[in-house]
Amino acid sequence: MKKQTEPAGFPRLVSSQIKFLKMKTPPLLIGATLLFWGWQTGFWPVAIPMAVILEGSRVIKMRWEFSDDEFARIWTFCTVLFLAAMFFAFNSNGGPSDIGELFQNPNATSERNAGNASTMTVDALVRWLPMIFFLFVVAQTFSQGDNIPLEAVSWYLRSRFKKARKRGQPLPPSRRFDVLYPYMAVCLFSASGHAAEDDYFYYGLCFLIGWALWTRRSRRFALPVWVGTFAVAVIAGYWGQHGFTQLVRMAGEYDPQFLSFFWHPKPNPEESMTSIGNIDHMKLSGKIIIRLQPRKGAEVPLYLREASYRKLEEYNYSDHSSYHEHKQLQLSWDAGITNNDFPEVTETPRDSGMWPLHPASASKSVVTIACYLDGINQNNKDPYGVLPLPTDCSRLENLHAYFVYQNNIGAVLAEGPRLAIFDARFGSGQILDASPETDTYATNQDLFVPPGEVPALKKVISQLNVSGKSDEQKIMTVGNFFANNFKYTLWQDVSKTLSTNATPLAQFLLVTRSGHCEYFATATVLLLRELGIPARYAVGYYVHETSGDGYVVRMRDGHAWCLVWNKKNRDWENFDTTPGTWIAEEEERASPFQFISDFQSWAEFEVLRFFYYSHSNVREYVFWALIPALAFLLYRIFRSTRRHKKNPEPVFTGRPGLDSEFYRLEQKLVQMGTLREPGETLSIWLQRATKEPRLADLKQPLENVLRLHYRYRFDPGGLNPTERRALRKDVEACLSATYGRIL
């Protein structure tokens, strides 16, 4: 009866008598990892059978013999499956419509929808990765070997092998690897995409990694050393994750320039906690956080306000910075009754990028401002933050925000891309915030003075001699009082001149007469209020540093000043009593590594500007990017065609026959244990080798290969192109047949 043969290219089923090759991974590890992935992502129904199939290979002894080309085809199938899954996820999450809308009508809404579609697509793909590449892992698990060739997953290596075969050159050395550990890493990465509300993911991750490392641990170290080292790594990772914010704050006292790479305080339009009363030296960072570009010859605004506050509150706290404990007051400014009153500003017209802040006519001066929205809306996870604006800003233009909110004392909140670039119209000189309260039922917060500060304020006012003077004269007198009697400093120390019950502000006004901008602004507001003039506390930045044809604002340019009510004009005016020397003193304390911060800030700005504000030119970028790709494709097509017509079979320039593929086959047989005796000819060696049962079926193919090899090596006429290709093909067939046979 004629023996049946399997179809060419079909993996041969190896009998269960073949020796079982032990897997390198610990038993049940891959199955446990798949179950962990299913738990974290909710894919339990899929994870359980996948784990059973892979771990079942330890019980099922049947193995299939896959050639290198078959592994490559399975990998190609998984790659195509990945692309199909990407297309399916993108289409299921509304990607085509959202991206199309972005190209046709680029605005804040379409940008947000396109970003959400992209995010959901990536999230779905990450969670599907173990399923997409499962077939490839199964192929290795149930193959005769315990690894796969690296060229099966590398297009570059496959290309090198293909070129070497075509040119008749020796093939590069083949490298093989075990795919199970990379697959385990893929499963853990896919599980990490789950937004966990507890620490179970971290516990599971540490357990599985420890399990994997346990069998690979070095025997040079005692078991307690290994366990202790791994425990330290687990604990350090846990506290590193949960204690990062606290660590950053602690590091702030050493170098705020370094700290600014990772964190800087976010303005709060509802409350501003001052440093008044703190004993120590204030250290401020030089990181660039705002960039300004005046338009059409307009002057740059000196003040960029973020928020204004009405109510001063005092909190008791204990100071342990000296040998004796001191009870101090912590001063905090509050927005007052407008704490949570942020009505939405209407974009007019819709999708125009224009946001009117008050009904007055727009000013002619324009400045382009670039800043960062460093807050996160906990409801939708979109960036949001307070915009630094000129105090008399009347309208925002070209602002691609999702939402804009404004309270009635000047704070403007925006929600949108992390980098906000917009035009601000200003220059009218009118700060159109809400006027002082006139309701007699409630206390006028713009005239409120904490009772504990009144004695010191009255003592100062008695020295000013302003009784009976107009508001303008009182304001001028207060300005001269600070200019002539006070100095700027960031250092604060404990003063023993007044009683320990004296407030920090009283010591500033009556004893030290030195402090930073928060002292001057707070004292000015309270003095004016005690004189019957409505005033507010404002925070923001002072603009003074040029950069090219624009300006930059650093964190140390953060400033506080006073807003005073002009009864005659019925509006608010900036009133800053901080000595002008504060700018020079801040610059003297700049970090020597400021240039690093400037480069980092520039790089971050350019990257975010490209991703957030280049969408209108995406089609142009894509078009220009396609040109070199198409040119390269045409080059490869014509180059391949020309080479095929001119020289279909490359000529080997070395000694005849040294590039014969037979040497690879000889090396393979030696690796299998069939050694060649000294002086033994190739023909006798092959006859002896094929007497072994494992190579008996290769006797005739090996003789055919040897005959072609001898002609190629020693016949002056060599081989014609057809015979040369036959030699190459027959060697490959023999190599594939020997793969996986027992050594």
XYZ file of C-alpha atoms in Angstrom:
743
model
C 0.000 0.000 0.000
C 1.386 3.411 -0.940
C 2.365 5.620 1.946
C 0.272 8.780 2.261
C 2.076 12.116 2.607
C 0.854 15.373 4.066
C 0.308 18.359 1.799
C 3.311 20.629 1.331
C 3.521 23.378 3.889
C 1.177 21.624 6.343
C 2.614 21.236 9.859
C 3.265 17.587 10.605
C 1.682 16.081 13.710
C 4.434 14.520 15.793
C 3.700 11.331 17.684
C 3.287 11.422 21.436
C 6.412 9.221 21.621
C 8.517 12.275 20.918
C 10.251 13.651 23.988
C 8.290 16.481 25.631
C 10.222 19.758 25.695
C 9.792 21.523 29.012
C 8.582 25.131 28.865
C 10.818 27.778 30.378
C 8.054 29.607 32.198
C 6.942 28.309 35.629
C 3.873 26.053 35.605
C 0.531 27.891 35.587
C 2.196 31.345 35.384
C 0.872 32.256 31.930
C -2.579 30.921 32.813
C -2.631 32.958 36.025
C -1.569 36.050 34.086
C -4.401 35.558 31.601
C -6.901 35.159 34.426
C -5.557 38.348 36.019
C -6.003 40.157 32.694
C -9.555 38.851 32.426
C -10.303 40.006 35.989
C -9.002 43.513 35.427
C -10.612 44.054 32.009
C -13.829 42.092 32.520
C -12.982 39.531 29.794
C -13.544 36.521 32.056
C -15.409 34.424 29.435
C -12.442 34.716 27.059
C -9.586 34.590 29.566
C -10.620 31.267 31.144
C -10.547 29.126 27.939
C -7.345 30.887 26.808
C -5.656 29.983 30.093
C -6.916 26.386 29.902
C -5.588 25.973 26.340
C -2.085 27.239 27.156
C -1.707 25.403 30.441
C -3.259 22.283 28.920
C -0.124 21.894 26.808
C 1.583 20.475 29.906
C -0.840 17.535 29.856
C -1.379 17.125 26.109
C 1.765 15.539 24.619
C 0.878 16.031 20.980
C 3.105 18.533 19.174
C 3.092 20.039 15.684
C 6.223 20.767 13.734
C 6.121 24.296 12.332
C 8.745 25.598 9.952
C 10.156 29.088 10.227
C 8.062 30.223 7.271
C 4.920 28.901 8.933
C 5.687 30.881 12.089
C 6.136 33.954 9.906
C 2.759 33.379 8.249
C 1.042 33.024 11.634
C 2.653 36.275 12.767
C 1.462 37.980 9.594
C -2.050 36.739 10.299
C -1.907 38.204 13.841
C -0.633 41.496 12.429
C -3.518 41.657 9.975
C -5.862 40.801 12.837
C -4.399 43.698 14.822
C -5.042 46.104 11.946
C -8.571 44.789 11.560
C -9.176 45.218 15.297
C -7.839 48.757 15.109
C -10.185 49.579 12.251
C -13.114 47.966 14.066
C -12.390 49.852 17.324
C -11.940 53.135 15.479
C -15.183 52.680 13.580
C -17.135 51.497 16.654
C -16.126 54.593 18.630
C -17.239 57.040 15.962
C -13.723 57.741 14.710
C -14.442 58.266 10.981
C -17.216 60.797 11.583
C -15.351 62.650 14.343
C -12.067 62.836 12.425
C -13.905 63.859 9.270
C -15.648 66.627 11.177
C -12.252 67.802 12.472
C -10.886 68.111 8.920
C -13.998 69.803 7.560
C -14.740 72.120 10.485
C -11.784 72.402 12.894
C -12.981 73.898 16.184
C -12.932 73.153 19.894
C -15.888 70.773 19.760
C -14.641 68.713 16.811
C -11.166 68.620 18.315
C -12.545 67.297 21.576
C -14.680 64.638 19.854
C -11.750 63.490 17.698
C -9.528 63.238 20.773
C -12.135 61.178 22.623
C -12.540 58.808 19.662
C -8.780 58.300 19.437
C -8.504 57.697 23.177
C -11.274 55.098 23.201
C -9.745 53.365 20.169
C -6.364 53.030 21.845
C -7.991 51.884 25.078
C -9.887 49.131 23.274
C -6.809 47.963 21.366
C -4.714 47.766 24.524
C -7.324 45.607 26.253
C -7.614 43.295 23.193
C -3.874 42.632 22.704
C -3.779 39.233 24.494
C -6.607 37.963 22.281
C -5.076 39.328 19.073
C -1.708 37.578 19.509
C -3.021 34.463 21.261
C -2.783 32.277 18.135
C 0.928 33.029 17.775
C 1.579 31.994 21.388
C -0.448 28.811 20.918
C 1.654 27.950 17.845
C 4.850 28.044 19.908
C 3.276 26.267 22.880
C 2.144 23.292 20.788
C 5.183 23.219 18.503
C 8.026 20.759 18.827
C 10.469 23.464 19.898
C 10.321 25.827 22.838
C 11.109 28.991 20.891
C 10.541 30.698 17.574
C 12.918 32.360 15.092
C 13.343 36.080 15.539
C 13.037 36.605 11.791
C 9.449 35.359 12.009
C 8.427 38.617 13.714
C 10.989 40.933 12.093
C 10.394 42.222 8.594
C 13.966 43.491 8.482
C 15.513 40.096 9.283
C 13.238 38.324 6.805
C 14.345 40.801 4.178
C 18.007 40.079 4.949
C 17.454 36.323 4.664
C 15.590 36.763 1.394
C 18.339 38.899 -0.123
C 21.039 36.463 1.015
C 19.247 33.513 -0.587
C 18.699 35.389 -3.822
C 22.354 36.406 -4.048
C 23.600 32.968 -3.071
C 25.384 34.317 -0.001
C 25.665 32.638 3.425
C 22.594 33.311 5.517
C 22.904 35.435 8.670
C 22.842 33.496 11.953
C 19.320 32.703 13.065
C 18.319 33.809 16.554
C 15.410 32.305 18.451
C 13.486 33.435 21.519
C 10.734 32.304 23.832
C 7.554 34.303 23.196
C 5.855 33.429 26.497
C 7.555 36.048 28.650
C 6.869 38.870 26.153
C 3.268 37.653 25.989
C 3.067 37.813 29.788
C 4.282 41.425 29.636
C 1.602 42.185 27.017
C -1.097 40.723 29.290
C 0.056 42.817 32.251
C 0.197 45.930 30.078
C -3.334 45.270 28.822
C -4.576 44.779 32.380
C -3.057 48.120 33.410
C -5.470 49.974 31.121
C -8.266 49.212 33.576
C -9.115 52.286 35.689
C -8.948 50.566 39.078
C -10.320 52.273 42.167
C -8.183 50.197 44.551
C -4.697 48.719 44.851
C -5.565 45.198 43.705
C -3.889 45.683 40.335
C -0.613 46.596 42.014
C -0.831 43.589 44.349
C -1.524 41.238 41.460
C 1.255 42.757 39.361
C 3.815 42.287 42.142
C 2.664 38.711 42.763
C 2.958 37.667 39.118
C 6.316 39.371 38.613
C 7.633 37.768 41.792
C 6.387 34.396 40.577
C 8.195 34.847 37.263
C 11.438 36.007 38.887
C 11.413 33.236 41.491
C 12.454 30.517 39.073
C 15.104 32.745 37.483
C 16.706 33.931 40.712
C 20.451 33.673 41.133
C 21.645 30.843 43.372
C 24.621 32.900 44.527
C 22.458 34.777 47.022
C 20.680 33.344 50.012
C 16.901 33.081 49.945
C 16.352 35.804 52.630
C 18.440 38.221 50.555
C 16.339 37.634 47.449
C 13.051 37.902 49.342
C 14.190 41.042 51.172
C 15.329 42.733 47.963
C 12.074 41.970 46.205
C 10.050 43.188 49.213
C 11.992 46.465 49.239
C 11.243 46.929 45.522
C 7.529 46.274 46.068
C 7.285 48.671 49.015
C 9.314 51.338 47.224
C 7.074 51.061 44.181
C 3.936 51.365 46.280
C 5.065 54.402 48.217
C 6.623 55.881 45.125
C 3.198 55.806 43.495
C 1.195 57.130 46.426
C 3.771 59.499 47.913
C 4.947 61.323 44.799
C 3.075 64.519 45.576
C 4.392 64.661 49.138
C 7.924 63.953 47.921
C 7.728 66.794 45.414
C 6.596 69.206 48.095
C 9.426 68.174 50.388
C 11.937 68.586 47.575
C 10.724 72.123 47.031
C 12.811 73.482 49.883
C 16.001 72.425 48.111
C 15.686 73.666 44.544
C 12.419 75.079 43.233
C 13.947 75.226 39.753
C 14.213 71.439 39.726
C 10.798 71.141 41.367
C 9.168 73.212 38.646
C 9.881 70.442 36.105
C 7.221 68.340 37.804
C 4.807 70.551 39.685
C 3.780 74.123 40.276
C 0.862 75.425 42.346
C -2.451 75.907 40.588
C -4.376 79.137 41.196
C -7.637 78.808 43.061
C -10.194 81.481 42.159
C -12.115 80.761 45.366
C -9.322 81.060 47.913
C -5.710 82.271 48.106
C -3.626 81.067 51.064
C -0.899 83.633 51.688
C 2.582 83.107 53.134
C 2.080 85.989 55.565
C 3.286 84.882 58.973
C 5.526 82.065 57.736
C 9.028 82.125 59.197
C 11.687 81.354 56.594
C 12.890 82.319 53.164
C 10.486 81.977 50.238
C 12.011 80.131 47.287
C 10.394 80.679 43.924
C 10.978 78.858 40.636
C 12.117 80.391 37.366
C 10.144 78.063 35.124
C 8.462 79.792 32.183
C 4.699 79.294 32.393
C 3.259 82.095 30.218
C 4.320 83.550 26.857
C 3.036 86.818 25.416
C 3.228 88.315 21.945
C 1.856 91.892 21.522
C -0.020 92.441 18.271
C -0.020 95.408 15.896
C 2.335 97.568 17.951
C 0.283 97.278 21.149
C 2.018 97.642 24.491
C 2.341 94.591 26.635
C 0.034 94.553 29.712
C 2.067 94.911 32.910
C -0.347 92.896 35.043
C -1.908 89.544 34.230
C -4.611 88.886 36.779
C -5.833 85.404 37.624
C -8.264 86.144 40.452
C -9.495 88.774 42.891
C -10.603 88.280 46.492
C -12.797 90.160 48.948
C -12.733 88.535 52.350
C -9.665 88.125 54.583
C -9.811 85.247 57.045
C -7.410 84.336 59.843
C -6.469 80.868 61.109
C -4.433 80.008 64.190
C -1.489 77.670 63.780
C 1.590 76.651 65.785
C 5.058 77.567 64.537
C 7.778 75.075 65.533
C 10.582 76.685 63.540
C 12.265 78.215 66.612
C 13.229 76.984 70.082
C 9.948 78.197 71.559
C 6.587 77.430 70.083
C 4.745 80.502 68.788
C 1.068 80.857 68.038
C 0.731 82.540 64.662
C -2.066 83.581 62.353
C -2.347 82.208 58.846
C -4.025 84.758 56.568
C -6.185 83.588 53.683
C -8.102 85.619 51.112
C -11.510 84.351 50.057
C -13.647 85.266 47.057
C -16.584 85.783 49.380
C -20.119 85.359 48.171
C -18.879 84.597 44.633
C -17.074 81.415 45.722
C -19.041 79.037 43.516
C -20.747 81.559 41.261
C -19.127 80.952 37.854
C -21.734 81.403 35.117
C -20.815 80.109 31.689
C -19.644 82.573 29.055
C -21.359 82.124 25.684
C -19.137 81.782 22.628
C -20.411 84.386 20.165
C -20.874 83.424 17.395
C -20.716 79.688 17.982
C -17.435 77.944 17.086
C -15.848 81.309 16.372
C -13.360 81.228 19.241
C -14.619 84.616 20.526
C -15.729 84.903 24.169
C -16.987 88.353 25.315
C -16.221 88.981 28.994
C -18.408 92.088 29.347
C -20.782 94.031 27.082
C -18.509 97.040 26.553
C -16.945 97.560 23.132
C -13.800 95.535 22.479
C -10.490 97.336 22.974
C -8.096 97.813 20.079
C -4.943 96.514 21.793
C -4.353 92.793 21.321
C -1.845 90.441 22.917
C -1.455 86.736 22.189
C -1.161 84.720 25.401
C -0.012 81.114 25.747
C -0.534 79.428 29.107
C -1.252 75.980 30.551
C -4.449 74.555 31.988
C -2.928 72.374 34.704
C -6.099 71.376 36.509
C -8.219 68.306 35.744
C -12.009 68.334 35.714
C -12.917 65.304 37.813
C -16.194 64.824 35.931
C -14.897 64.494 32.373
C -11.089 64.428 32.948
C -10.552 67.426 30.663
C -7.842 70.001 31.489
C -9.068 73.228 33.031
C -7.591 76.212 34.803
C -7.626 79.948 35.461
C -6.593 82.191 32.573
C -4.033 84.945 33.278
C -5.570 88.034 31.636
C -4.959 91.766 31.501
C -7.059 93.343 34.243
C -9.017 95.377 31.685
C -9.478 92.511 29.213
C -12.776 92.835 27.380
C -12.845 89.872 24.998
C -11.018 86.624 24.213
C -10.456 85.657 20.584
C -9.195 82.498 18.862
C -9.614 80.584 22.115
C -10.337 76.930 21.271
C -11.873 76.037 24.615
C -14.678 73.644 25.396
C -16.201 75.888 28.061
C -15.400 79.276 29.604
C -16.701 80.523 32.972
C -16.347 83.913 34.675
C -17.225 85.182 38.131
C -18.104 88.818 38.804
C -14.744 89.758 40.326
C -12.513 89.021 37.359
C -11.603 85.316 37.483
C -12.004 83.440 34.161
C -11.956 79.625 34.077
C -11.407 77.722 30.823
C -11.776 74.038 29.985
C -10.033 72.760 26.881
C -6.610 71.653 25.591
C -3.802 71.679 28.154
C -2.026 74.425 26.197
C -4.262 77.453 25.704
C -3.206 79.984 23.044
C -5.555 82.914 22.466
C -5.777 86.644 21.780
C -6.833 88.989 24.586
C -8.241 92.430 23.792
C -7.384 95.053 26.419
C -6.294 98.668 26.838
C -9.467 100.510 27.839
C -8.153 101.047 31.361
C -11.551 100.062 32.787
C -11.654 97.028 35.066
C -15.335 96.189 34.779
C -15.706 93.873 37.760
C -18.773 94.013 39.971
C -19.038 97.282 41.875
C -18.874 97.320 45.704
C -21.936 95.983 47.487
C -24.611 98.442 48.598
C -26.988 95.998 50.260
C -27.307 97.066 53.898
C -28.529 93.601 54.872
C -25.130 92.026 54.251
C -21.729 93.323 55.267
C -19.937 95.088 52.434
C -17.061 92.673 51.853
C -15.033 95.295 49.982
C -14.874 97.352 53.212
C -14.543 94.519 55.716
C -11.513 94.558 58.053
C -10.812 91.704 60.515
C -11.201 93.070 64.063
C -7.759 91.783 65.058
C -6.080 94.049 62.503
C -7.918 97.260 63.389
C -5.579 98.508 66.231
C -2.469 98.412 64.053
C -4.300 100.034 61.135
C -5.590 102.881 63.279
C -2.089 103.504 64.623
C -0.753 103.808 61.063
C -3.632 106.028 59.939
C -2.964 108.372 62.865
C 0.504 108.923 61.389
C -0.746 109.593 57.865
C -2.684 112.764 58.661
C -5.361 112.169 56.022
C -8.395 113.337 57.946
C -10.720 115.342 55.712
C -8.817 114.601 52.506
C -10.350 113.231 49.305
C -10.117 109.605 48.288
C -7.506 110.444 45.648
C -5.339 112.171 48.241
C -5.734 109.293 50.693
C -4.674 106.781 48.050
C -1.639 108.878 47.145
C -0.668 109.211 50.811
C -0.885 105.443 51.356
C 1.325 104.870 48.311
C 3.947 107.325 49.578
C 3.828 105.727 53.035
C 4.896 102.339 51.674
C 7.372 103.797 49.182
C 9.238 105.839 51.793
C 9.189 103.542 54.825
C 9.251 99.938 53.626
C 11.551 97.586 51.759
C 11.070 94.319 49.884
C 12.398 91.024 51.244
C 11.574 87.351 51.005
C 13.012 86.586 54.439
C 10.839 86.667 57.531
C 12.030 86.183 61.096
C 10.467 86.160 64.539
C 10.142 89.666 65.980
C 10.204 90.169 69.756
C 9.338 93.854 69.755
C 5.586 93.356 69.850
C 3.755 90.880 72.027
C 3.414 87.330 70.827
C -0.307 88.005 70.314
C 0.394 90.618 67.642
C -0.651 89.605 64.142
C 1.967 89.110 61.385
C 0.435 92.060 59.526
C 0.747 94.286 62.595
C 4.428 93.411 62.911
C 4.888 94.210 59.236
C 3.225 97.637 59.562
C 4.723 98.703 62.883
C 8.017 96.844 63.366
C 9.744 95.020 60.503
C 8.374 97.160 57.653
C 9.754 94.620 55.199
C 8.121 91.741 53.383
C 7.054 90.364 50.045
C 4.173 91.367 47.786
C 1.511 89.536 49.815
C 2.301 91.726 52.827
C 2.151 94.943 50.797
C -1.050 94.021 48.942
C -2.877 92.829 52.061
C -1.808 95.811 54.150
C -2.770 98.238 51.371
C -6.229 96.708 50.953
C -6.939 96.866 54.703
C -5.595 100.419 55.091
C -7.781 101.671 52.255
C -10.811 99.873 53.665
C -10.178 101.372 57.101
C -10.113 104.773 55.356
C -13.534 103.993 53.814
C -12.287 103.202 50.293
C -13.446 99.863 48.773
C -10.488 97.661 47.819
C -9.798 94.101 46.723
C -6.842 91.738 46.783
C -5.655 90.601 43.315
C -3.181 87.884 42.358
C -1.499 87.107 39.059
C 1.793 87.929 37.358
C 3.896 90.972 36.559
C 5.184 91.097 32.956
C 8.666 92.535 32.481
C 11.044 90.017 30.807
C 11.474 90.198 27.048
C 12.167 87.156 24.887
C 12.755 87.849 21.214
C 9.943 90.108 20.066
C 7.666 88.881 22.847
C 7.653 88.370 26.611
C 7.847 85.440 29.009
C 6.484 85.104 32.528
C 8.108 82.845 35.108
C 6.678 81.352 38.250
C 8.726 83.782 40.353
C 6.933 86.632 38.576
C 3.824 85.708 40.534
C 2.555 88.850 42.193
C -0.155 90.278 44.450
C -1.473 93.820 44.351
C -4.499 95.921 45.217
C -7.597 96.924 43.259
C -9.071 100.204 44.455
C -12.528 101.572 43.642
C -12.693 104.872 41.729
C -15.985 106.464 42.744
C -15.740 109.102 40.055
C -15.244 106.711 37.106
C -17.260 103.914 38.701
C -14.615 101.265 38.012
C -11.627 99.542 39.592
C -7.971 100.550 39.211
C -4.700 98.734 39.818
C -2.804 100.020 42.849
C 0.560 98.364 43.548
C 2.575 99.458 46.602
C 5.251 96.739 46.459
C 8.698 98.387 45.955
C 9.953 98.040 42.403
C 13.164 96.442 43.655
C 11.371 93.123 44.062
C 12.010 92.179 40.423
C 15.786 92.579 40.723
C 15.871 90.680 44.016
C 13.936 87.799 42.489
C 16.301 87.617 39.522
C 19.343 87.580 41.804
C 18.067 84.375 43.361
C 17.577 82.640 40.010
C 18.823 79.066 39.856
C 22.073 78.475 37.930
C 20.206 75.723 36.073
C 17.572 78.088 34.702
C 18.737 77.474 31.131
C 17.722 73.820 31.519
C 14.282 74.873 32.660
C 13.997 77.307 29.742
C 14.862 74.599 27.228
C 12.426 72.156 28.818
C 9.681 74.780 28.815
C 10.362 75.659 25.168
C 10.295 71.999 24.097
C 7.054 71.346 25.989
C 5.475 74.438 24.463
C 6.463 73.531 20.893
C 5.258 69.931 21.186
C 1.896 70.889 22.665
C 1.439 73.701 20.164
C 1.994 71.278 17.276
C -0.454 68.676 18.559
C -3.157 71.095 19.697
C -2.975 73.858 17.098
C -1.805 72.243 13.865
C -5.028 70.354 13.094
C -6.059 72.860 10.438
C -2.916 71.924 8.473
C -3.055 68.180 9.068
C -4.077 67.450 5.500
C -1.147 69.493 4.240
C 1.272 67.678 6.549
C -0.081 64.304 5.461
C 0.251 65.260 1.791
C 3.889 66.318 2.135
C 4.664 63.222 4.219
C 3.296 60.996 1.437
C 5.663 62.406 -1.178
C 8.875 60.736 0.105
C 6.948 57.520 0.814
C 5.634 57.378 -2.762
C 9.065 58.281 -4.142
C 10.683 55.461 -2.187
C 8.018 53.014 -3.384
C 8.583 53.987 -7.020
C 12.336 53.667 -6.551
C 11.964 50.141 -5.179
C 9.644 49.127 -8.045
C 11.858 50.427 -10.854
C 15.071 49.306 -9.149
C 13.761 45.772 -8.719
C 12.504 45.661 -12.319
C 15.737 46.940 -13.766
C 17.842 44.584 -11.739
C 15.672 41.654 -12.763
C 16.052 42.432 -16.477
C 19.724 43.256 -16.352
C 20.968 40.549 -14.064
C 18.315 38.034 -13.031
C 20.895 35.857 -11.238
C 23.581 37.795 -9.316
C 27.129 36.655 -9.936
C 29.082 35.586 -6.872
C 32.522 37.202 -6.976
C 34.263 34.889 -4.483
C 35.805 31.452 -5.077
C 33.352 29.117 -6.907
C 31.065 27.109 -4.653
C 32.000 28.709 -1.319
C 28.522 30.217 -1.084
C 26.817 26.852 -1.459
C 23.840 26.353 0.865
C 25.043 22.792 1.482
C 27.352 24.107 4.224
C 24.331 25.190 6.218
C 22.925 21.683 5.935
C 26.261 20.227 7.001
C 26.303 22.483 10.058
C 22.750 21.452 10.933
C 23.583 17.733 10.815
C 26.597 18.309 13.057
C 24.386 20.110 15.560
C 22.087 17.089 15.558
C 25.008 14.905 16.653
C 26.034 13.363 13.309
C 29.749 14.165 13.464
C 32.043 13.777 10.473
C 35.151 11.680 11.041
C 38.617 13.017 10.043
C 39.298 12.258 6.390
C 35.757 11.056 5.817
C 34.289 12.180 2.487
C 30.944 13.912 2.323
C 29.283 11.055 0.431
C 30.406 8.390 2.925
C 29.445 10.659 5.825
C 25.926 11.181 4.449
C 25.510 7.439 3.796
C 26.417 6.751 7.409
C 24.137 9.525 8.696
C 21.095 8.373 6.744
C 21.332 4.891 8.215
C 19.963 6.361 11.425
C 16.141 6.072 11.683
C 15.647 9.772 12.239
C 17.294 10.643 8.882
C 16.404 7.599 6.835
C 13.666 9.397 4.891
C 16.179 12.092 3.823
C 18.633 9.744 2.090
C 17.561 10.510 -1.488
C 17.112 14.320 -0.968
C 20.556 14.539 0.656
C 22.186 12.658 -2.208
C 20.568 15.013 -4.739
C 21.786 18.048 -2.794
C 25.333 16.645 -2.544
C 25.439 15.964 -6.291
C 24.448 19.562 -7.090
C 26.896 20.853 -4.495
C 29.808 18.952 -6.027
C 29.018 20.314 -9.488
C 28.671 23.830 -8.153
C 31.915 23.511 -6.198
C 34.227 21.715 -8.625
C 32.689 21.597 -12.126
C 34.292 24.372 -14.245
C 30.950 24.839 -15.945
C 29.157 25.287 -12.614
C 25.364 25.310 -12.460
C 22.965 27.105 -14.717
C 20.414 29.471 -13.076
C 17.730 26.771 -12.919
C 20.050 24.260 -11.234
C 21.345 26.941 -8.861
C 17.808 27.673 -7.707
C 17.168 23.937 -7.359
C 20.166 23.583 -5.018
C 18.915 26.427 -2.861
C 15.362 25.055 -2.774
C 16.416 21.471 -1.962
C 18.633 22.622 0.910
C 15.773 24.630 2.399
C 13.488 21.611 2.134
C 16.009 19.413 3.944
C 16.553 22.011 6.648
C 12.801 22.290 7.229
C 12.540 18.508 7.434
C 15.277 18.289 10.086
C 13.756 21.017 12.261
C 12.607 19.752 15.644
C 14.048 16.244 15.312
C 15.521 14.782 18.483
C 19.175 15.475 19.058
